[in-house]
Amino acid sequence: RISPDLTTDNPDKQQQFASGGLSIDNSTAENNCTIYTIAESPVADQTIWAGTDDGHLQVTSDGGKNWQNVIANVPDLPENTWITFVDPSPHDAKTAYVTFDHHRMGDMTTYRYKTTDLGATWTCLTNTEDVSGYALSVRQDLVQPNLLFLGTEFGLYISLDDGTTWA
């Protein structure tokens, strides 16, 4: 074990049997308070990111001895938004790209962010004119750092300028 519970562990979100008809699922996909995405940095093996389906984004840079929830540092993000994907940069140990999904609350915004300081500050990569659909994943190219790939509910997008514009 390398961490405490990284979720909110909110019992009100763990009521699968009283869920209003959601089917029981052994994968716990219908439960809340679960780690939804986890990723180890390819350039700093002690750096691990974990995102939950109840709005926590945690990072450790010491192999799990200490974790920091950096979600409060992400600007303009609704509370309890699912973290759908974390992509630690293959070029820089402190950089990561993250997508968020709040469509279950009727919000179809394509939330995607970048940090270059392990989550202390974030840059929003959202340009609503270029992309449609809630964000499911983002990846930085292994060779070209400015080349990003974004998967949304409605398509695959690329950026040649580190997320400033998308096609």
PDB file of C-alpha atoms in Angstrom:
ATOM      1  CA  ARG A   1       0.000   0.000   0.000  1.00  0.00           C
ATOM      2  CA  ILE A   2       1.427   3.358  -1.030  1.00  0.00           C
ATOM      3  CA  SER A   3      -1.390   5.716  -0.101  1.00  0.00           C
ATOM      4  CA  PRO A   4      -4.325   6.395   2.132  1.00  0.00           C
ATOM      5  CA  ASP A   5      -7.755   6.604   0.482  1.00  0.00           C
ATOM      6  CA  LEU A   6      -7.260   9.222  -2.237  1.00  0.00           C
ATOM      7  CA  THR A   7     -10.991   9.773  -2.789  1.00  0.00           C
ATOM      8  CA  THR A   8     -13.498  11.785  -0.750  1.00  0.00           C
ATOM      9  CA  ASP A   9     -14.737   8.480   0.742  1.00  0.00           C
ATOM     10  CA  ASN A  10     -18.146  10.158   0.972  1.00  0.00           C
ATOM     11  CA  PRO A  11     -20.682   7.514   2.119  1.00  0.00           C
ATOM     12  CA  ASP A  12     -23.503   9.431   0.421  1.00  0.00           C
ATOM     13  CA  LYS A  13     -21.845   8.663  -2.912  1.00  0.00           C
ATOM     14  CA  GLN A  14     -21.500   4.948  -2.172  1.00  0.00           C
ATOM     15  CA  GLN A  15     -25.154   3.906  -2.148  1.00  0.00           C
ATOM     16  CA  GLN A  16     -25.243   1.505  -5.089  1.00  0.00           C
ATOM     17  CA  PHE A  17     -28.121  -0.520  -3.636  1.00  0.00           C
ATOM     18  CA  ALA A  18     -30.166   2.637  -3.111  1.00  0.00           C
ATOM     19  CA  SER A  19     -29.193   4.254  -6.378  1.00  0.00           C
ATOM     20  CA  GLY A  20     -32.602   4.573  -7.984  1.00  0.00           C
ATOM     21  CA  GLY A  21     -32.202   1.599 -10.272  1.00  0.00           C
ATOM     22  CA  LEU A  22     -28.589   1.521 -11.364  1.00  0.00           C
ATOM     23  CA  SER A  23     -27.598  -2.054 -12.007  1.00  0.00           C
ATOM     24  CA  ILE A  24     -25.178  -3.786  -9.687  1.00  0.00           C
ATOM     25  CA  ASP A  25     -21.797  -3.991 -11.397  1.00  0.00           C
ATOM     26  CA  ASN A  26     -18.784  -5.934 -10.119  1.00  0.00           C
ATOM     27  CA  SER A  27     -16.484  -3.306 -11.635  1.00  0.00           C
ATOM     28  CA  THR A  28     -18.034  -0.702  -9.273  1.00  0.00           C
ATOM     29  CA  ALA A  29     -18.456   1.582 -12.274  1.00  0.00           C
ATOM     30  CA  GLU A  30     -21.746   2.784 -10.827  1.00  0.00           C
ATOM     31  CA  ASN A  31     -20.182   3.488  -7.452  1.00  0.00           C
ATOM     32  CA  ASN A  32     -18.494   6.743  -6.642  1.00  0.00           C
ATOM     33  CA  CYS A  33     -15.357   7.440  -4.634  1.00  0.00           C
ATOM     34  CA  THR A  34     -13.060   5.356  -6.785  1.00  0.00           C
ATOM     35  CA  ILE A  35      -9.755   6.077  -8.476  1.00  0.00           C
ATOM     36  CA  TYR A  36     -10.687   6.473 -12.127  1.00  0.00           C
ATOM     37  CA  THR A  37      -7.242   7.138 -13.590  1.00  0.00           C
ATOM     38  CA  ILE A  38      -3.685   6.650 -12.390  1.00  0.00           C
ATOM     39  CA  ALA A  39      -0.398   7.345 -14.140  1.00  0.00           C
ATOM     40  CA  GLU A  40       3.290   7.150 -13.304  1.00  0.00           C
ATOM     41  CA  SER A  41       5.657   9.722 -14.758  1.00  0.00           C
ATOM     42  CA  PRO A  42       7.820   8.156 -17.475  1.00  0.00           C
ATOM     43  CA  VAL A  43      10.731  10.430 -16.497  1.00  0.00           C
ATOM     44  CA  ALA A  44      10.409  10.427 -12.683  1.00  0.00           C
ATOM     45  CA  ASP A  45       9.386   7.026 -11.366  1.00  0.00           C
ATOM     46  CA  GLN A  46       8.552   8.392  -7.912  1.00  0.00           C
ATOM     47  CA  THR A  47       5.913  10.750  -9.382  1.00  0.00           C
ATOM     48  CA  ILE A  48       2.428   9.263  -9.584  1.00  0.00           C
ATOM     49  CA  TRP A  49      -0.870  10.977 -10.388  1.00  0.00           C
ATOM     50  CA  ALA A  50      -4.303   9.678  -9.347  1.00  0.00           C
ATOM     51  CA  GLY A  51      -7.659  11.106 -10.377  1.00  0.00           C
ATOM     52  CA  THR A  52     -10.987  10.087  -8.906  1.00  0.00           C
ATOM     53  CA  ASP A  53     -14.607  10.033  -9.986  1.00  0.00           C
ATOM     54  CA  ASP A  54     -15.535  12.250  -7.051  1.00  0.00           C
ATOM     55  CA  GLY A  55     -13.315  15.204  -7.857  1.00  0.00           C
ATOM     56  CA  HIS A  56      -9.917  14.586  -6.295  1.00  0.00           C
ATOM     57  CA  LEU A  57      -6.652  14.939  -8.197  1.00  0.00           C
ATOM     58  CA  GLN A  58      -3.730  13.661  -6.161  1.00  0.00           C
ATOM     59  CA  VAL A  59       0.000  13.653  -6.880  1.00  0.00           C
ATOM     60  CA  THR A  60       3.028  12.232  -5.118  1.00  0.00           C
ATOM     61  CA  SER A  61       6.636  12.862  -6.050  1.00  0.00           C
ATOM     62  CA  ASP A  62       8.136  10.534  -3.452  1.00  0.00           C
ATOM     63  CA  GLY A  63       6.674   7.195  -4.469  1.00  0.00           C
ATOM     64  CA  GLY A  64       3.563   7.505  -2.329  1.00  0.00           C
ATOM     65  CA  LYS A  65       4.993   8.590   1.006  1.00  0.00           C
ATOM     66  CA  ASN A  66       3.212  11.950   0.720  1.00  0.00           C
ATOM     67  CA  TRP A  67       0.215  12.826  -1.446  1.00  0.00           C
ATOM     68  CA  GLN A  68      -1.153  16.258  -2.265  1.00  0.00           C
ATOM     69  CA  ASN A  69      -4.670  16.909  -3.518  1.00  0.00           C
ATOM     70  CA  VAL A  70      -4.148  19.648  -6.133  1.00  0.00           C
ATOM     71  CA  ILE A  71      -7.735  19.943  -7.354  1.00  0.00           C
ATOM     72  CA  ALA A  72      -8.284  23.293  -5.595  1.00  0.00           C
ATOM     73  CA  ASN A  73      -5.540  24.768  -7.794  1.00  0.00           C
ATOM     74  CA  VAL A  74      -7.419  23.996 -11.028  1.00  0.00           C
ATOM     75  CA  PRO A  75      -9.262  27.197 -12.034  1.00  0.00           C
ATOM     76  CA  ASP A  76     -12.866  27.333 -13.255  1.00  0.00           C
ATOM     77  CA  LEU A  77     -13.612  23.668 -12.643  1.00  0.00           C
ATOM     78  CA  PRO A  78     -16.935  22.679 -11.043  1.00  0.00           C
ATOM     79  CA  GLU A  79     -16.741  20.838  -7.739  1.00  0.00           C
ATOM     80  CA  ASN A  80     -16.800  17.014  -7.869  1.00  0.00           C
ATOM     81  CA  THR A  81     -15.829  16.831 -11.549  1.00  0.00           C
ATOM     82  CA  TRP A  82     -14.544  13.412 -12.662  1.00  0.00           C
ATOM     83  CA  ILE A  83     -10.872  13.251 -13.565  1.00  0.00           C
ATOM     84  CA  THR A  84     -10.950  11.147 -16.732  1.00  0.00           C
ATOM     85  CA  PHE A  85      -7.278  11.035 -17.688  1.00  0.00           C
ATOM     86  CA  VAL A  86      -3.850  12.108 -16.484  1.00  0.00           C
ATOM     87  CA  ASP A  87      -0.891  12.136 -18.852  1.00  0.00           C
ATOM     88  CA  PRO A  88       2.429  12.865 -17.150  1.00  0.00           C
ATOM     89  CA  SER A  89       4.740  14.399 -19.723  1.00  0.00           C
ATOM     90  CA  PRO A  90       7.385  12.141 -21.259  1.00  0.00           C
ATOM     91  CA  HIS A  91       9.548  15.279 -21.548  1.00  0.00           C
ATOM     92  CA  ASP A  92       9.375  16.935 -18.118  1.00  0.00           C
ATOM     93  CA  ALA A  93       8.885  15.454 -14.642  1.00  0.00           C
ATOM     94  CA  LYS A  94       6.739  18.338 -13.355  1.00  0.00           C
ATOM     95  CA  THR A  95       4.419  18.603 -16.367  1.00  0.00           C
ATOM     96  CA  ALA A  96       1.118  16.767 -16.768  1.00  0.00           C
ATOM     97  CA  TYR A  97      -1.989  17.075 -18.912  1.00  0.00           C
ATOM     98  CA  VAL A  98      -5.374  16.275 -17.395  1.00  0.00           C
ATOM     99  CA  THR A  99      -8.922  15.944 -18.719  1.00  0.00           C
ATOM    100  CA  PHE A 100     -12.069  16.338 -16.650  1.00  0.00           C
ATOM    101  CA  ASP A 101     -15.667  15.296 -17.320  1.00  0.00           C
ATOM    102  CA  HIS A 102     -18.748  16.899 -15.753  1.00  0.00           C
ATOM    103  CA  HIS A 103     -21.352  15.769 -18.308  1.00  0.00           C
ATOM    104  CA  ARG A 104     -23.228  13.711 -15.699  1.00  0.00           C
ATOM    105  CA  MET A 105     -24.336  17.062 -14.287  1.00  0.00           C
ATOM    106  CA  GLY A 106     -25.358  18.399 -17.702  1.00  0.00           C
ATOM    107  CA  ASP A 107     -22.079  20.231 -18.345  1.00  0.00           C
ATOM    108  CA  MET A 108     -20.654  19.351 -21.780  1.00  0.00           C
ATOM    109  CA  THR A 109     -17.618  21.648 -21.444  1.00  0.00           C
ATOM    110  CA  THR A 110     -14.363  20.173 -22.749  1.00  0.00           C
ATOM    111  CA  TYR A 111     -12.208  20.572 -19.643  1.00  0.00           C
ATOM    112  CA  ARG A 112      -8.480  20.065 -20.302  1.00  0.00           C
ATOM    113  CA  TYR A 113      -5.593  21.528 -18.366  1.00  0.00           C
ATOM    114  CA  LYS A 114      -1.823  21.537 -18.160  1.00  0.00           C
ATOM    115  CA  THR A 115       0.494  21.967 -15.179  1.00  0.00           C
ATOM    116  CA  THR A 116       4.246  22.505 -15.283  1.00  0.00           C
ATOM    117  CA  ASP A 117       4.807  22.545 -11.514  1.00  0.00           C
ATOM    118  CA  LEU A 118       3.255  19.290 -10.220  1.00  0.00           C
ATOM    119  CA  GLY A 119      -0.199  20.829  -9.893  1.00  0.00           C
ATOM    120  CA  ALA A 120       0.585  24.043  -8.027  1.00  0.00           C
ATOM    121  CA  THR A 121      -0.760  26.046 -10.984  1.00  0.00           C
ATOM    122  CA  TRP A 122      -2.758  25.108 -14.069  1.00  0.00           C
ATOM    123  CA  THR A 123      -3.274  26.454 -17.578  1.00  0.00           C
ATOM    124  CA  CYS A 124      -6.655  25.865 -19.194  1.00  0.00           C
ATOM    125  CA  LEU A 125      -6.298  24.456 -22.719  1.00  0.00           C
ATOM    126  CA  THR A 126      -9.966  24.949 -23.554  1.00  0.00           C
ATOM    127  CA  ASN A 127     -10.952  26.715 -26.729  1.00  0.00           C
ATOM    128  CA  THR A 128     -14.652  25.973 -27.154  1.00  0.00           C
ATOM    129  CA  GLU A 129     -14.712  26.979 -30.825  1.00  0.00           C
ATOM    130  CA  ASP A 130     -12.177  24.285 -31.792  1.00  0.00           C
ATOM    131  CA  VAL A 131     -13.461  21.237 -29.869  1.00  0.00           C
ATOM    132  CA  SER A 132     -16.815  19.690 -29.037  1.00  0.00           C
ATOM    133  CA  GLY A 133     -17.746  17.044 -26.504  1.00  0.00           C
ATOM    134  CA  TYR A 134     -16.628  16.362 -22.977  1.00  0.00           C
ATOM    135  CA  ALA A 135     -12.997  15.319 -22.624  1.00  0.00           C
ATOM    136  CA  LEU A 136     -12.031  11.696 -22.111  1.00  0.00           C
ATOM    137  CA  SER A 137      -8.262  11.643 -22.640  1.00  0.00           C
ATOM    138  CA  VAL A 138      -5.260  13.716 -23.623  1.00  0.00           C
ATOM    139  CA  ARG A 139      -1.769  12.577 -24.595  1.00  0.00           C
ATOM    140  CA  GLN A 140       1.447  14.402 -25.315  1.00  0.00           C
ATOM    141  CA  ASP A 141       3.511  13.050 -28.189  1.00  0.00           C
ATOM    142  CA  LEU A 142       6.555  11.029 -27.154  1.00  0.00           C
ATOM    143  CA  VAL A 143       8.876  12.896 -29.547  1.00  0.00           C
ATOM    144  CA  GLN A 144       7.364  16.338 -30.242  1.00  0.00           C
ATOM    145  CA  PRO A 145       6.378  18.114 -26.976  1.00  0.00           C
ATOM    146  CA  ASN A 146       4.023  20.599 -28.687  1.00  0.00           C
ATOM    147  CA  LEU A 147       1.969  17.828 -30.322  1.00  0.00           C
ATOM    148  CA  LEU A 148      -1.082  16.833 -28.260  1.00  0.00           C
ATOM    149  CA  PHE A 149      -3.877  14.364 -28.922  1.00  0.00           C
ATOM    150  CA  LEU A 150      -7.312  14.855 -27.336  1.00  0.00           C
ATOM    151  CA  GLY A 151     -10.163  12.380 -27.266  1.00  0.00           C
ATOM    152  CA  THR A 152     -13.676  13.657 -26.576  1.00  0.00           C
ATOM    153  CA  GLU A 153     -17.110  12.099 -26.703  1.00  0.00           C
ATOM    154  CA  PHE A 154     -17.434  13.367 -30.284  1.00  0.00           C
ATOM    155  CA  GLY A 155     -14.011  13.030 -31.842  1.00  0.00           C
ATOM    156  CA  LEU A 156     -10.245  12.984 -31.901  1.00  0.00           C
ATOM    157  CA  TYR A 157      -8.412  16.310 -31.997  1.00  0.00           C
ATOM    158  CA  ILE A 158      -4.781  17.326 -32.367  1.00  0.00           C
ATOM    159  CA  SER A 159      -2.875  20.413 -31.358  1.00  0.00           C
ATOM    160  CA  LEU A 160       0.445  21.393 -32.891  1.00  0.00           C
ATOM    161  CA  ASP A 161       0.996  24.264 -30.428  1.00  0.00           C
ATOM    162  CA  ASP A 162       0.723  22.641 -26.985  1.00  0.00           C
ATOM    163  CA  GLY A 163      -3.028  23.101 -26.709  1.00  0.00           C
ATOM    164  CA  THR A 164      -3.458  26.676 -27.885  1.00  0.00           C
ATOM    165  CA  THR A 165      -5.440  25.626 -30.985  1.00  0.00           C
ATOM    166  CA  TRP A 166      -7.032  22.321 -31.972  1.00  0.00           C
ATOM    167  CA  ALA A 167      -8.099  20.625 -35.214  1.00  0.00           C
TER     168      ALA A 167
END
